[in-house]
Amino acid sequence: MPLADELELVRAYAEIEKARFGSRLAVEYDIGEGLDELPIPPLTIQPLVENAIRHGLMRKEEGGRVRITVREQAGRVTVKVWDNGVGLPSRPSRLLSGRADEAGRPGLPRGSGRGVGLPNIDRRLRKLYGEGLRLESRKGGWTRVSFGFVRGQSLPQANTGRD
């Protein structure tokens, strides 16, 4: 799927959330020039933005900001979704690993839902590019989820976005 199409899904989702939350939500886009036709696995960025809004920003009374950055440098593409929400648990890697948290839930903070989005995206990226999601966070401050790949790295033709 071209990056422009994935970003159109992100914009549509963000507009729905803006209608619900009004001025509590700001979404910024920082997309490098010439990347509109860049092939990207479907439904990789939109679920990251959804997580940022639902689990990061909307848990803060004042809401916050999400920034989507897609850049290319020396043939390597980096995609980042950053938010200034509540941050992740002290060991954010558990959200990808499936290991249980203190309450016995599989890698999720209490009340966070089923939690299949991040592990599924991580697994798909690892299959396609040999590397997955990177999570960085400061509890109570911000979260950044990112991934990267070499431009031109071939995607399997049969990839539908499902495992």
mmCIF file of C-alpha atoms in Angstrom:
data_model
loop_
_atom_site.group_PDB
_atom_site.id
_atom_site.type_symbol
_atom_site.label_atom_id
_atom_site.label_comp_id
_atom_site.label_asym_id
_atom_site.label_seq_id
_atom_site.Cartn_x
_atom_site.Cartn_y
_atom_site.Cartn_z
ATOM 1 C CA MET A 1 0.000 0.000 0.000
ATOM 2 C CA PRO A 2 1.416 3.463 -0.793
ATOM 3 C CA LEU A 3 2.270 5.610 2.220
ATOM 4 C CA ALA A 4 -0.215 8.249 1.020
ATOM 5 C CA ASP A 5 -3.062 5.709 1.328
ATOM 6 C CA GLU A 6 -2.001 4.652 4.832
ATOM 7 C CA LEU A 7 -1.833 8.315 5.864
ATOM 8 C CA GLU A 8 -5.311 8.866 4.442
ATOM 9 C CA LEU A 9 -6.558 6.171 6.860
ATOM 10 C CA VAL A 10 -4.741 7.968 9.676
ATOM 11 C CA ARG A 11 -6.300 11.304 8.730
ATOM 12 C CA ALA A 12 -9.801 9.793 8.559
ATOM 13 C CA TYR A 13 -9.383 8.184 11.976
ATOM 14 C CA ALA A 14 -7.926 11.384 13.467
ATOM 15 C CA GLU A 15 -10.852 13.442 12.155
ATOM 16 C CA ILE A 16 -13.326 11.104 13.848
ATOM 17 C CA GLU A 17 -11.430 11.437 17.128
ATOM 18 C CA LYS A 18 -11.177 15.230 16.737
ATOM 19 C CA ALA A 19 -14.953 15.362 16.316
ATOM 20 C CA ARG A 20 -15.282 13.509 19.631
ATOM 21 C CA PHE A 21 -12.581 15.279 21.611
ATOM 22 C CA GLY A 22 -12.381 18.702 19.963
ATOM 23 C CA SER A 23 -9.533 20.911 21.073
ATOM 24 C CA ARG A 24 -8.221 18.201 23.411
ATOM 25 C CA LEU A 25 -6.598 16.509 20.410
ATOM 26 C CA ALA A 26 -3.970 17.855 18.015
ATOM 27 C CA VAL A 27 -2.443 15.728 15.251
ATOM 28 C CA GLU A 28 0.688 16.815 13.378
ATOM 29 C CA TYR A 29 2.236 15.317 10.240
ATOM 30 C CA ASP A 30 5.922 15.580 9.333
ATOM 31 C CA ILE A 31 6.261 13.617 6.117
ATOM 32 C CA GLY A 32 9.384 13.788 3.985
ATOM 33 C CA GLU A 33 9.093 14.860 0.362
ATOM 34 C CA GLY A 34 8.808 12.184 -2.289
ATOM 35 C CA LEU A 35 7.488 9.480 0.048
ATOM 36 C CA ASP A 36 3.822 9.415 -1.036
ATOM 37 C CA GLU A 37 4.272 6.321 -3.219
ATOM 38 C CA LEU A 38 6.559 4.531 -0.768
ATOM 39 C CA PRO A 39 5.224 0.984 -0.277
ATOM 40 C CA ILE A 40 4.343 0.297 3.345
ATOM 41 C CA PRO A 41 2.519 -2.633 4.927
ATOM 42 C CA PRO A 42 -1.172 -1.797 5.323
ATOM 43 C CA LEU A 43 -2.469 -0.805 8.730
ATOM 44 C CA THR A 44 0.889 -0.182 10.365
ATOM 45 C CA ILE A 45 0.703 3.539 11.154
ATOM 46 C CA GLN A 46 -3.036 3.958 11.794
ATOM 47 C CA PRO A 47 -3.159 1.476 14.709
ATOM 48 C CA LEU A 48 -0.127 3.185 16.275
ATOM 49 C CA VAL A 49 -1.919 6.535 16.093
ATOM 50 C CA GLU A 50 -5.076 4.944 17.493
ATOM 51 C CA ASN A 51 -3.106 3.550 20.453
ATOM 52 C CA ALA A 52 -1.487 6.938 21.050
ATOM 53 C CA ILE A 53 -4.858 8.670 21.163
ATOM 54 C CA ARG A 54 -6.863 6.061 23.059
ATOM 55 C CA HIS A 55 -4.271 4.863 25.564
ATOM 56 C CA GLY A 56 -2.032 7.907 25.834
ATOM 57 C CA LEU A 57 -3.815 11.181 25.235
ATOM 58 C CA MET A 58 -7.413 10.527 26.194
ATOM 59 C CA ARG A 59 -6.365 9.335 29.628
ATOM 60 C CA LYS A 60 -5.267 12.923 30.283
ATOM 61 C CA GLU A 61 -8.030 15.364 31.067
ATOM 62 C CA GLU A 62 -6.381 18.050 28.942
ATOM 63 C CA GLY A 63 -5.714 15.644 26.032
ATOM 64 C CA GLY A 64 -2.594 16.289 24.004
ATOM 65 C CA ARG A 65 -0.739 15.961 20.747
ATOM 66 C CA VAL A 66 0.251 13.156 18.355
ATOM 67 C CA ARG A 67 3.003 13.658 15.793
ATOM 68 C CA ILE A 68 3.514 11.280 12.858
ATOM 69 C CA THR A 69 6.954 11.519 11.273
ATOM 70 C CA VAL A 70 8.101 9.651 8.173
ATOM 71 C CA ARG A 71 11.604 10.420 6.943
ATOM 72 C CA GLU A 72 14.170 8.896 4.656
ATOM 73 C CA GLN A 73 17.901 9.272 5.122
ATOM 74 C CA ALA A 74 20.547 7.382 3.146
ATOM 75 C CA GLY A 75 17.936 4.927 1.827
ATOM 76 C CA ARG A 76 16.536 4.085 5.258
ATOM 77 C CA VAL A 77 12.943 5.018 6.075
ATOM 78 C CA THR A 78 11.978 5.749 9.671
ATOM 79 C CA VAL A 79 8.369 5.992 10.841
ATOM 80 C CA LYS A 80 7.672 7.500 14.276
ATOM 81 C CA VAL A 81 4.432 8.067 16.163
ATOM 82 C CA TRP A 82 4.969 10.270 19.216
ATOM 83 C CA ASP A 83 2.450 11.485 21.782
ATOM 84 C CA ASN A 84 2.640 13.588 24.936
ATOM 85 C CA GLY A 85 0.177 11.397 26.809
ATOM 86 C CA VAL A 86 0.480 9.387 30.002
ATOM 87 C CA GLY A 87 3.399 7.216 28.892
ATOM 88 C CA LEU A 88 3.793 3.449 29.086
ATOM 89 C CA PRO A 89 4.428 1.112 32.009
ATOM 90 C CA SER A 90 7.963 0.974 33.365
ATOM 91 C CA ARG A 91 8.833 -1.946 31.028
ATOM 92 C CA PRO A 92 7.181 -1.074 27.698
ATOM 93 C CA SER A 93 8.836 -4.022 25.922
ATOM 94 C CA ARG A 94 6.258 -6.232 27.666
ATOM 95 C CA LEU A 95 3.639 -4.765 25.355
ATOM 96 C CA LEU A 96 5.391 -6.532 22.463
ATOM 97 C CA SER A 97 6.600 -9.667 24.189
ATOM 98 C CA GLY A 98 3.319 -11.000 25.543
ATOM 99 C CA ARG A 99 4.831 -11.487 29.031
ATOM 100 C CA ALA A 100 2.409 -10.904 31.879
ATOM 101 C CA ASP A 101 2.333 -7.722 33.920
ATOM 102 C CA GLU A 102 2.042 -7.505 37.710
ATOM 103 C CA ALA A 103 -1.699 -8.264 37.519
ATOM 104 C CA GLY A 104 -1.137 -11.378 35.400
ATOM 105 C CA ARG A 105 -2.373 -9.834 32.156
ATOM 106 C CA PRO A 106 -0.313 -10.653 29.062
ATOM 107 C CA GLY A 107 1.949 -7.643 28.815
ATOM 108 C CA LEU A 108 -0.728 -5.028 29.322
ATOM 109 C CA PRO A 109 -1.536 -2.405 31.904
ATOM 110 C CA ARG A 110 -4.842 -2.980 33.702
ATOM 111 C CA GLY A 111 -7.871 -1.824 31.711
ATOM 112 C CA SER A 112 -6.075 -1.500 28.389
ATOM 113 C CA GLY A 113 -8.208 -3.922 26.376
ATOM 114 C CA ARG A 114 -7.141 -7.024 24.472
ATOM 115 C CA GLY A 115 -3.812 -5.633 23.360
ATOM 116 C CA VAL A 116 -3.300 -7.468 20.076
ATOM 117 C CA GLY A 117 -2.457 -4.432 17.938
ATOM 118 C CA LEU A 118 1.160 -3.767 18.886
ATOM 119 C CA PRO A 119 2.258 -7.423 18.993
ATOM 120 C CA ASN A 120 0.636 -8.082 15.605
ATOM 121 C CA ILE A 121 2.272 -5.064 13.966
ATOM 122 C CA ASP A 122 5.602 -5.967 15.530
ATOM 123 C CA ARG A 123 5.362 -9.542 14.244
ATOM 124 C CA ARG A 124 4.412 -8.419 10.716
ATOM 125 C CA LEU A 125 7.297 -5.946 10.568
ATOM 126 C CA ARG A 126 9.768 -8.564 11.789
ATOM 127 C CA LYS A 127 8.611 -10.966 9.059
ATOM 128 C CA LEU A 128 8.905 -8.313 6.363
ATOM 129 C CA TYR A 129 12.014 -6.398 7.400
ATOM 130 C CA GLY A 130 13.772 -8.451 10.065
ATOM 131 C CA GLU A 131 13.134 -5.786 12.710
ATOM 132 C CA GLY A 132 10.023 -4.676 14.540
ATOM 133 C CA LEU A 133 8.651 -1.875 16.652
ATOM 134 C CA ARG A 134 10.728 0.151 19.084
ATOM 135 C CA LEU A 135 8.952 1.604 22.100
ATOM 136 C CA GLU A 136 10.321 4.472 24.152
ATOM 137 C CA SER A 137 8.438 6.239 26.892
ATOM 138 C CA ARG A 138 8.558 8.376 29.972
ATOM 139 C CA LYS A 139 5.738 7.482 32.355
ATOM 140 C CA GLY A 140 3.523 10.525 32.785
ATOM 141 C CA GLY A 141 5.169 12.332 29.890
ATOM 142 C CA TRP A 142 5.385 10.853 26.397
ATOM 143 C CA THR A 143 5.588 7.752 24.211
ATOM 144 C CA ARG A 144 7.315 7.167 20.896
ATOM 145 C CA VAL A 145 6.711 4.050 18.801
ATOM 146 C CA SER A 146 8.896 3.702 15.737
ATOM 147 C CA PHE A 147 10.041 1.312 13.064
ATOM 148 C CA GLY A 148 12.385 1.471 10.128
ATOM 149 C CA PHE A 149 13.311 -0.326 6.949
ATOM 150 C CA VAL A 150 15.497 0.050 3.891
ATOM 151 C CA ARG A 151 13.682 1.727 1.009
ATOM 152 C CA GLY A 152 13.167 -0.751 -1.800
ATOM 153 C CA GLN A 153 13.258 -3.729 0.501
ATOM 154 C CA SER A 154 10.752 -5.981 -1.220
ATOM 155 C CA LEU A 155 7.410 -6.683 0.354
ATOM 156 C CA PRO A 156 5.798 -10.061 -0.334
ATOM 157 C CA GLN A 157 3.195 -9.673 -3.085
ATOM 158 C CA ALA A 158 0.642 -11.708 -1.132
ATOM 159 C CA ASN A 159 0.826 -9.474 1.958
ATOM 160 C CA THR A 160 -2.702 -8.477 2.925
ATOM 161 C CA GLY A 161 -1.802 -7.110 6.325
ATOM 162 C CA ARG A 162 -2.953 -10.317 8.034
ATOM 163 C CA ASP A 163 -0.860 -13.024 9.639
#
